[in-house]
CSV table of C-alpha atoms and ligand atoms in Angstrom, one decimal:
chain,number,residue,atom,x,y,z
A,1,UNK,CA,7.8,-20.7,1.3
A,2,UNK,CA,4.0,-21.0,0.7
A,3,UNK,CA,3.5,-24.0,-1.7
A,4,UNK,CA,-0.1,-23.1,-2.7
A,5,UNK,CA,1.0,-19.5,-3.5
A,6,UNK,CA,3.8,-20.9,-5.8
A,7,UNK,CA,1.5,-23.4,-7.5
A,8,UNK,CA,-1.2,-20.8,-8.1
A,9,UNK,CA,1.2,-18.2,-9.5
A,10,UNK,CA,2.8,-20.7,-11.8
A,11,UNK,CA,-0.6,-21.9,-13.0
A,12,UNK,CA,-1.9,-18.3,-13.5
A,13,UNK,CA,1.1,-17.0,-15.3
A,14,UNK,CA,1.3,-19.9,-17.7
A,15,UNK,CA,-2.4,-19.8,-18.6
A,16,UNK,CA,-3.8,-18.0,-21.5
A,17,UNK,CA,-5.1,-15.3,-20.7
A,18,UNK,CA,-2.8,-14.9,-17.7
A,19,UNK,CA,-4.2,-14.2,-14.3
A,20,UNK,CA,-3.1,-13.9,-10.6
A,21,UNK,CA,-5.8,-14.9,-8.0
A,22,UNK,CA,-6.9,-11.7,-6.2
A,23,UNK,CA,-6.6,-13.3,-2.7
A,24,UNK,CA,-2.8,-12.7,-3.1
A,25,UNK,CA,-3.2,-8.9,-2.9
A,26,UNK,CA,-3.1,-9.1,0.8
A,27,UNK,CA,0.5,-9.6,2.1
A,28,UNK,CA,1.8,-7.1,4.6
A,29,UNK,CA,2.4,-4.5,1.9
A,30,UNK,CA,-0.9,-5.2,0.3
A,31,UNK,CA,-2.7,-4.9,3.6
A,32,UNK,CA,-1.1,-1.5,4.2
A,33,UNK,CA,-2.0,-0.3,0.7
A,34,UNK,CA,-5.5,-1.5,1.1
A,35,UNK,CA,-5.9,0.5,4.3
A,36,UNK,CA,-4.8,3.6,2.4
A,37,UNK,CA,-7.3,2.8,-0.5
A,38,UNK,CA,-10.0,2.6,2.1
A,39,UNK,CA,-9.3,6.3,3.1
A,40,UNK,CA,-9.3,7.6,-0.5
A,41,UNK,CA,-12.0,10.1,-1.5
A,42,UNK,CA,-12.6,8.3,-4.9
A,43,UNK,CA,-12.9,4.9,-3.2
A,44,UNK,CA,-16.4,5.7,-1.8
A,45,UNK,CA,-17.3,2.2,-0.8
A,46,UNK,CA,-16.1,2.0,2.9
A,47,UNK,CA,-17.2,5.5,3.6
A,48,UNK,CA,-20.7,4.9,2.5
A,49,UNK,CA,-20.8,1.4,4.1
A,50,UNK,CA,-19.8,2.9,7.4
A,51,UNK,CA,-22.5,5.6,7.1
A,52,UNK,CA,-25.1,2.8,6.5
A,53,UNK,CA,-23.8,0.8,9.5
A,54,UNK,CA,-24.3,4.0,11.6
A,55,UNK,CA,-27.9,4.3,10.5
A,56,UNK,CA,-29.1,0.7,10.5
A,57,UNK,CA,-27.5,-0.8,13.6
A,58,UNK,CA,-30.8,-0.6,15.5
A,59,UNK,CA,-32.7,-2.5,12.9
A,60,UNK,CA,-30.0,-5.1,12.7
A,61,UNK,CA,-30.1,-5.4,16.5
A,62,UNK,CA,-33.9,-5.9,16.4
A,63,UNK,CA,-33.6,-8.6,13.7
A,64,UNK,CA,-31.3,-10.6,16.0
A,65,UNK,CA,-33.6,-11.6,18.8
A,66,UNK,CA,-31.2,-13.9,20.7
A,67,UNK,CA,-29.6,-13.9,24.1
A,68,UNK,CA,-26.1,-14.7,22.8
A,69,UNK,CA,-24.8,-15.1,19.3
A,70,UNK,CA,-21.6,-15.6,17.4
A,71,UNK,CA,-20.8,-12.8,14.9
A,72,UNK,CA,-18.7,-14.5,12.3
A,73,UNK,CA,-17.1,-12.2,9.8
A,74,UNK,CA,-15.7,-13.7,6.5
A,75,UNK,CA,-12.7,-11.8,5.0
A,76,UNK,CA,-12.8,-9.6,8.1
A,77,UNK,CA,-9.8,-7.3,7.2
A,78,UNK,CA,-8.8,-4.7,9.8
A,79,UNK,CA,-12.2,-4.6,11.4
A,80,UNK,CA,-12.4,-0.8,11.3
A,81,UNK,CA,-16.0,-0.7,10.0
A,82,UNK,CA,-17.1,-3.8,12.0
A,83,UNK,CA,-15.9,-2.0,15.2
A,84,UNK,CA,-18.7,0.6,14.7
A,85,UNK,CA,-21.4,-2.1,14.3
A,86,UNK,CA,-20.1,-4.2,17.2
A,87,UNK,CA,-20.0,-1.1,19.4
A,88,UNK,CA,-23.6,-0.2,18.4
A,89,UNK,CA,-24.8,-3.8,19.0
A,90,UNK,CA,-23.0,-3.9,22.4
A,91,UNK,CA,-24.5,-0.6,23.5
A,92,UNK,CA,-28.0,-2.0,22.8
A,93,UNK,CA,-27.2,-5.0,25.1
A,94,UNK,CA,-26.5,-7.7,22.5
A,95,UNK,CA,-24.3,-10.5,24.0
A,96,UNK,CA,-21.9,-11.8,21.4
A,97,UNK,CA,-18.6,-13.5,20.5
A,98,UNK,CA,-16.8,-12.1,17.5
A,99,UNK,CA,-15.1,-14.5,15.2
A,100,UNK,CA,-13.1,-12.8,12.4
A,101,UNK,CA,-11.9,-15.1,9.6
A,102,UNK,CA,-9.2,-14.0,7.2
A,103,UNK,CA,-6.6,-15.5,5.0
A,104,UNK,CA,-4.1,-12.9,6.3
A,105,UNK,CA,-2.9,-13.5,9.8
A,106,UNK,CA,-1.2,-10.1,9.7
A,107,UNK,CA,-4.5,-8.3,9.2
A,108,UNK,CA,-6.2,-10.5,11.8
A,109,UNK,CA,-3.7,-9.3,14.4
A,110,UNK,CA,-4.6,-5.6,13.5
A,111,UNK,CA,-8.3,-6.6,13.7
A,112,UNK,CA,-8.0,-8.3,17.1
A,113,UNK,CA,-6.1,-5.4,18.7
A,114,UNK,CA,-8.5,-2.8,17.3
A,115,UNK,CA,-11.6,-4.6,18.6
A,116,UNK,CA,-10.0,-5.5,21.9
A,117,UNK,CA,-8.9,-1.9,22.6
A,118,UNK,CA,-12.4,-0.6,22.1
A,119,UNK,CA,-14.5,-3.5,23.4
A,120,UNK,CA,-12.4,-5.3,26.1
A,121,UNK,CA,-15.3,-7.3,27.3
A,122,UNK,CA,-16.0,-9.0,23.9
A,123,UNK,CA,-14.6,-12.5,23.4
A,124,UNK,CA,-12.7,-12.6,20.1
A,125,UNK,CA,-11.7,-15.8,18.3
A,126,UNK,CA,-9.7,-14.9,15.2
A,127,UNK,CA,-9.3,-17.8,12.7
A,128,UNK,CA,-6.6,-17.6,10.0
A,129,UNK,CA,-7.2,-19.4,6.7
A,130,UNK,CA,-9.4,-19.6,3.6
A,131,UNK,CA,-13.0,-18.8,4.7
A,132,UNK,CA,-14.4,-21.5,2.4
A,133,UNK,CA,-12.8,-24.1,4.6
A,134,UNK,CA,-12.9,-22.4,8.0
A,135,UNK,CA,-16.5,-21.4,7.8
A,136,UNK,CA,-17.8,-24.9,7.2
A,137,UNK,CA,-15.8,-26.1,10.2
A,138,UNK,CA,-17.4,-23.4,12.4
A,139,UNK,CA,-20.9,-24.3,11.3
A,140,UNK,CA,-21.0,-27.2,13.7
A,141,UNK,CA,-21.2,-24.8,16.6
A,142,UNK,CA,-24.7,-24.5,18.1
A,143,UNK,CA,-24.9,-20.8,18.9
A,144,UNK,CA,-27.1,-18.7,16.6
A,145,UNK,CA,-25.0,-16.9,14.1
A,146,UNK,CA,-24.8,-13.5,12.3
A,147,UNK,CA,-22.6,-14.2,9.4
A,148,UNK,CA,-21.1,-11.0,7.8
A,149,UNK,CA,-19.5,-10.5,4.5
A,150,UNK,CA,-18.8,-6.8,4.2
A,151,UNK,CA,-16.7,-4.5,2.0
A,152,UNK,CA,-18.2,-5.5,-1.3
A,153,UNK,CA,-16.3,-8.8,-1.1
A,154,UNK,CA,-19.1,-10.6,-2.8
A,155,UNK,CA,-18.3,-8.6,-5.9
A,156,UNK,CA,-15.0,-10.3,-6.2
A,157,UNK,CA,-16.8,-13.5,-7.4
A,158,UNK,CA,-18.4,-13.8,-10.8
A,159,UNK,CA,-22.3,-13.7,-10.4
A,160,UNK,CA,-22.4,-17.6,-10.8
A,161,UNK,CA,-19.8,-18.0,-8.2
A,162,UNK,CA,-21.4,-15.4,-5.9
A,163,UNK,CA,-24.7,-17.4,-6.0
A,164,UNK,CA,-22.7,-20.7,-5.3
A,165,UNK,CA,-21.0,-18.9,-2.4
A,166,UNK,CA,-24.3,-17.7,-0.9
A,167,UNK,CA,-25.7,-21.3,-1.3
A,168,UNK,CA,-22.6,-22.7,0.4
A,169,UNK,CA,-23.2,-20.3,3.4
A,170,UNK,CA,-26.9,-21.1,3.5
A,171,UNK,CA,-26.2,-24.8,3.6
A,172,UNK,CA,-24.0,-24.3,6.7
A,173,UNK,CA,-26.4,-22.0,8.5
A,174,UNK,CA,-29.3,-22.9,10.8
A,175,UNK,CA,-32.9,-21.6,10.3
A,176,UNK,CA,-32.5,-18.7,12.7
A,177,UNK,CA,-29.1,-17.5,11.5
A,178,UNK,CA,-28.7,-14.3,9.5
A,179,UNK,CA,-26.4,-13.2,6.8
A,180,UNK,CA,-25.4,-9.6,6.4
A,181,UNK,CA,-23.6,-8.6,3.2
A,182,UNK,CA,-22.2,-5.2,2.2
A,183,UNK,CA,-22.7,-4.9,-1.6
A,184,UNK,CA,-21.8,-2.2,-4.0
A,185,UNK,CA,-24.7,-1.1,-6.3
A,186,UNK,CA,-24.8,-0.2,-10.0
A,187,UNK,CA,-24.6,3.5,-10.4
A,188,UNK,CA,-23.0,6.2,-12.7
A,189,UNK,CA,-20.1,4.4,-14.4
A,190,UNK,CA,-17.8,7.4,-14.0
A,191,UNK,CA,-18.0,7.1,-10.2
A,192,UNK,CA,-17.2,3.4,-10.3
A,193,UNK,CA,-14.3,3.9,-12.8
A,194,UNK,CA,-12.7,6.6,-10.6
A,195,UNK,CA,-12.9,4.3,-7.6
A,196,UNK,CA,-10.5,1.9,-9.2
A,197,UNK,CA,-8.2,4.5,-10.8
A,198,UNK,CA,-7.5,7.0,-8.0
A,199,UNK,CA,-5.5,10.2,-8.6
A,200,UNK,CA,-2.9,9.3,-6.0
A,201,UNK,CA,-2.2,6.0,-7.7
A,202,UNK,CA,-2.5,3.9,-4.6
A,203,UNK,CA,-4.7,1.4,-6.4
A,204,UNK,CA,-2.0,1.2,-9.1
A,205,UNK,CA,0.6,0.3,-6.4
A,206,UNK,CA,-1.8,-2.2,-4.8
A,207,UNK,CA,-2.1,-4.0,-8.2
A,208,UNK,CA,1.6,-3.9,-8.9
A,209,UNK,CA,2.4,-5.2,-5.4
A,210,UNK,CA,1.3,-8.6,-6.7
A,211,UNK,CA,4.4,-8.7,-8.8
A,212,UNK,CA,6.5,-7.3,-5.9
A,213,UNK,CA,5.1,-10.1,-3.7
A,214,UNK,CA,6.1,-12.7,-6.4
A,215,UNK,CA,9.6,-11.2,-6.3
A,216,UNK,CA,9.8,-11.3,-2.5
A,217,UNK,CA,8.3,-14.8,-2.0
A,218,UNK,CA,9.4,-16.7,-5.1
A,219,UNK,CA,12.6,-14.8,-5.9
A,220,UNK,CA,11.2,-13.5,-9.3
A,221,UNK,CA,12.9,-10.7,-11.2
A,222,UNK,CA,9.8,-8.7,-12.2
A,223,UNK,CA,10.7,-5.0,-13.0
A,224,UNK,CA,7.6,-3.2,-11.8
A,225,UNK,CA,8.2,-0.2,-14.1
A,226,UNK,CA,7.7,-2.6,-17.1
A,227,UNK,CA,4.1,-3.1,-16.2
A,228,UNK,CA,1.1,-0.8,-15.9
A,229,UNK,CA,-2.2,-0.8,-14.0
A,230,UNK,CA,-5.3,-1.0,-16.3
A,231,UNK,CA,-8.7,-0.8,-14.6
A,232,UNK,CA,-11.8,-1.1,-16.8
A,233,UNK,CA,-15.5,-0.9,-15.8
A,234,UNK,CA,-18.2,-2.5,-18.0
A,235,UNK,CA,-21.5,-0.9,-16.9
A,236,UNK,CA,-23.6,-3.4,-18.9
A,237,UNK,CA,-22.2,-6.4,-17.0
A,238,UNK,CA,-21.6,-4.3,-13.8
A,239,UNK,CA,-18.1,-5.6,-13.7
A,240,UNK,CA,-15.0,-3.5,-12.7
A,241,UNK,CA,-11.9,-5.5,-14.0
A,242,UNK,CA,-8.3,-4.8,-13.0
A,243,UNK,CA,-5.4,-5.9,-15.2
A,244,UNK,CA,-1.7,-5.5,-15.3
A,245,UNK,CA,-0.3,-4.7,-18.8
A,246,UNK,CA,3.2,-5.8,-19.9
A,247,UNK,CA,4.7,-2.7,-21.5
A,248,UNK,CA,7.2,-4.7,-23.5
A,249,UNK,CA,8.0,-8.2,-24.7
A,250,UNK,CA,9.9,-9.7,-21.7
A,251,UNK,CA,10.9,-12.8,-19.8
A,252,UNK,CA,10.6,-13.1,-16.0
A,253,UNK,CA,12.4,-15.8,-14.1
A,254,UNK,CA,11.6,-17.3,-10.6
A,255,UNK,CA,14.4,-18.4,-8.2
A,256,UNK,CA,13.8,-22.1,-9.2
A,257,UNK,CA,14.5,-21.3,-12.8
A,258,UNK,CA,10.8,-21.3,-14.1
A,259,UNK,CA,10.4,-18.7,-16.8
A,260,UNK,CA,7.3,-16.8,-17.9
A,261,UNK,CA,7.1,-14.9,-21.2
A,262,UNK,CA,5.1,-11.7,-21.8
A,263,UNK,CA,4.1,-10.2,-25.1
A,264,UNK,CA,4.1,-6.4,-25.4
A,265,UNK,CA,0.6,-5.3,-24.2
A,266,UNK,CA,-0.3,-8.7,-22.9
A,267,UNK,CA,-2.7,-8.5,-19.9
A,268,UNK,CA,-2.7,-10.3,-16.6
A,269,UNK,CA,-6.1,-10.3,-15.0
A,270,UNK,CA,-5.9,-9.6,-11.3
A,271,UNK,CA,-9.3,-8.7,-9.9
A,272,UNK,CA,-13.0,-8.3,-10.7
A,273,UNK,CA,-15.5,-6.4,-8.7
A,274,UNK,CA,-19.2,-6.9,-9.7
A,275,UNK,CA,-21.9,-4.4,-8.9
A,276,UNK,CA,-25.5,-5.4,-8.5
A,277,UNK,CA,-29.0,-3.9,-8.4
A,278,UNK,CA,-31.2,-4.3,-5.3
A,279,UNK,CA,-33.5,-6.6,-7.4
A,280,UNK,CA,-30.5,-8.8,-8.5
A,281,UNK,CA,-29.5,-9.2,-4.9
A,282,UNK,CA,-33.0,-10.2,-3.8
A,283,UNK,CA,-33.1,-12.8,-6.6
A,284,UNK,CA,-29.7,-14.3,-5.6
A,285,UNK,CA,-30.8,-14.5,-1.9
A,286,UNK,CA,-34.0,-16.3,-2.8
A,287,UNK,CA,-32.3,-18.7,-5.2
A,288,UNK,CA,-29.8,-19.6,-2.4
A,289,UNK,CA,-32.8,-20.5,-0.2
A,290,UNK,CA,-33.3,-17.4,2.0
A,291,UNK,CA,-37.0,-16.3,2.5
A,292,UNK,CA,-36.4,-12.7,3.5
A,293,UNK,CA,-34.0,-10.0,2.2
A,294,UNK,CA,-34.0,-6.5,3.7
A,295,UNK,CA,-31.8,-3.7,2.3
A,296,UNK,CA,-30.3,-0.8,4.2
A,297,UNK,CA,-28.9,1.8,1.8
A,298,UNK,CA,-27.6,5.3,1.8
A,299,UNK,CA,-30.1,7.9,0.4
A,300,UNK,CA,-28.5,7.8,-3.1
A,301,UNK,CA,-28.5,4.0,-3.2
A,302,UNK,CA,-24.8,3.8,-3.9
A,303,UNK,CA,-24.3,0.8,-1.6
A,304,UNK,CA,-26.4,-1.6,0.4
A,305,UNK,CA,-26.1,-3.7,3.6
A,306,UNK,CA,-28.5,-6.5,2.8
A,307,UNK,CA,-29.8,-8.8,5.5
A,308,UNK,CA,-30.8,-12.3,4.5
A,309,UNK,CA,-32.9,-14.4,6.9
A,310,UNK,CA,-35.3,-17.3,7.0
A,311,UNK,CA,-37.6,-16.2,9.9
B,401,LIG,C1,-11.4,-6.2,0.3
B,401,LIG,S1,-10.8,-6.7,1.9
B,401,LIG,C2,-12.2,-6.3,2.9
B,401,LIG,C3,-12.0,-6.3,4.3
B,401,LIG,C4,-13.2,-6.1,5.2
B,401,LIG,N1,-14.3,-7.1,5.0
B,401,LIG,C5,-13.8,-4.7,4.9
B,401,LIG,O1,-14.9,-4.6,4.5
B,401,LIG,O2,-13.0,-3.7,5.2
B,401,LIG,C6,-10.8,-8.4,1.7
B,401,LIG,C7,-10.3,-9.2,2.9
B,401,LIG,O3,-10.7,-10.6,2.6
B,401,LIG,C8,-9.5,-11.4,2.9
B,401,LIG,N2,-9.7,-12.6,2.0
B,401,LIG,C9,-9.6,-12.6,0.7
B,401,LIG,N3,-9.8,-13.9,0.2
B,401,LIG,C10,-10.0,-14.7,1.3
B,401,LIG,C11,-10.2,-16.1,1.5
B,401,LIG,N4,-10.4,-16.9,0.5
B,401,LIG,N5,-10.4,-16.5,2.8
B,401,LIG,C12,-10.3,-15.7,3.8
B,401,LIG,N6,-10.0,-14.3,3.7
B,401,LIG,C13,-9.9,-13.8,2.5
B,401,LIG,C14,-8.3,-10.6,2.6
B,401,LIG,O4,-7.2,-11.0,3.3
B,401,LIG,C15,-8.8,-9.2,3.1
B,401,LIG,O5,-8.5,-8.9,4.4
């Protein structure tokens, strides 16, 4: 049994308000559900990000004037979008090693076999674990780096933490390294609200899977039909929150006897996804220490791939 998972769940469910850290979405079931979410019409993010990758690979290639680099991807996931970028960079003659970092070793296996199948000549060095730790260890390597943080992952931090995270990356990067982040932009709130409340209810299952995972790994007795999925977008703050709502007053017990009590309509916070404007992204990059920020967007400016550099 994973001790950190157990401690984090006990801490989150005995706090007020209750929460479950969003990194726990991604067990095997969560990975599968997330791959389904990525294909949903309403979940526009990966589709548009992929479109931008298709249109800006040449400029990214030109910005990386090195003989050989390490492409380090934080929270790499299944690598399906990255594959397109790697293929494009390879076809332009870039010589690189691909280092995907992810907390889920399951998704890293999917990632590795997808990249290997299509790019058999590329060296892949998958690293399982929390990227906060594994990235600082990697920073001692001398090769120039392109660090990637795609899929609007930055939005899962509060703006303060996002800035702290970019600063942390900056401190572990050398002058010639570059950072490429895929960030969701502020837009019509209806479009954002629909992305987190899809008509096929896959996002609902994804959110409820957190409770299923606690049942499977900690022997809890959550009845999933006694909880509901409640997503909420605040366009003023640019924050899309996800909650689980307890539909009745209830008690849930873990295998070790620990009990948690839920009031009727009590919320468990499970995720936040912040949206930014291009100006806010530039400000963050500059505050973190970068000198140059370039945005690659789709024509409607729904999403951006932003490249942060020093030279
Ligand atoms: C929203 S998915 C995005 C995947 C991919 N970047 C994409 O754009 O398709 C987030 C990924 O980050 C990973 N992840 C979340 N928290 C992490 C952490 N602290 N350390 C390493 N990986 C993490 C998850 O396992 C998951 O694969």
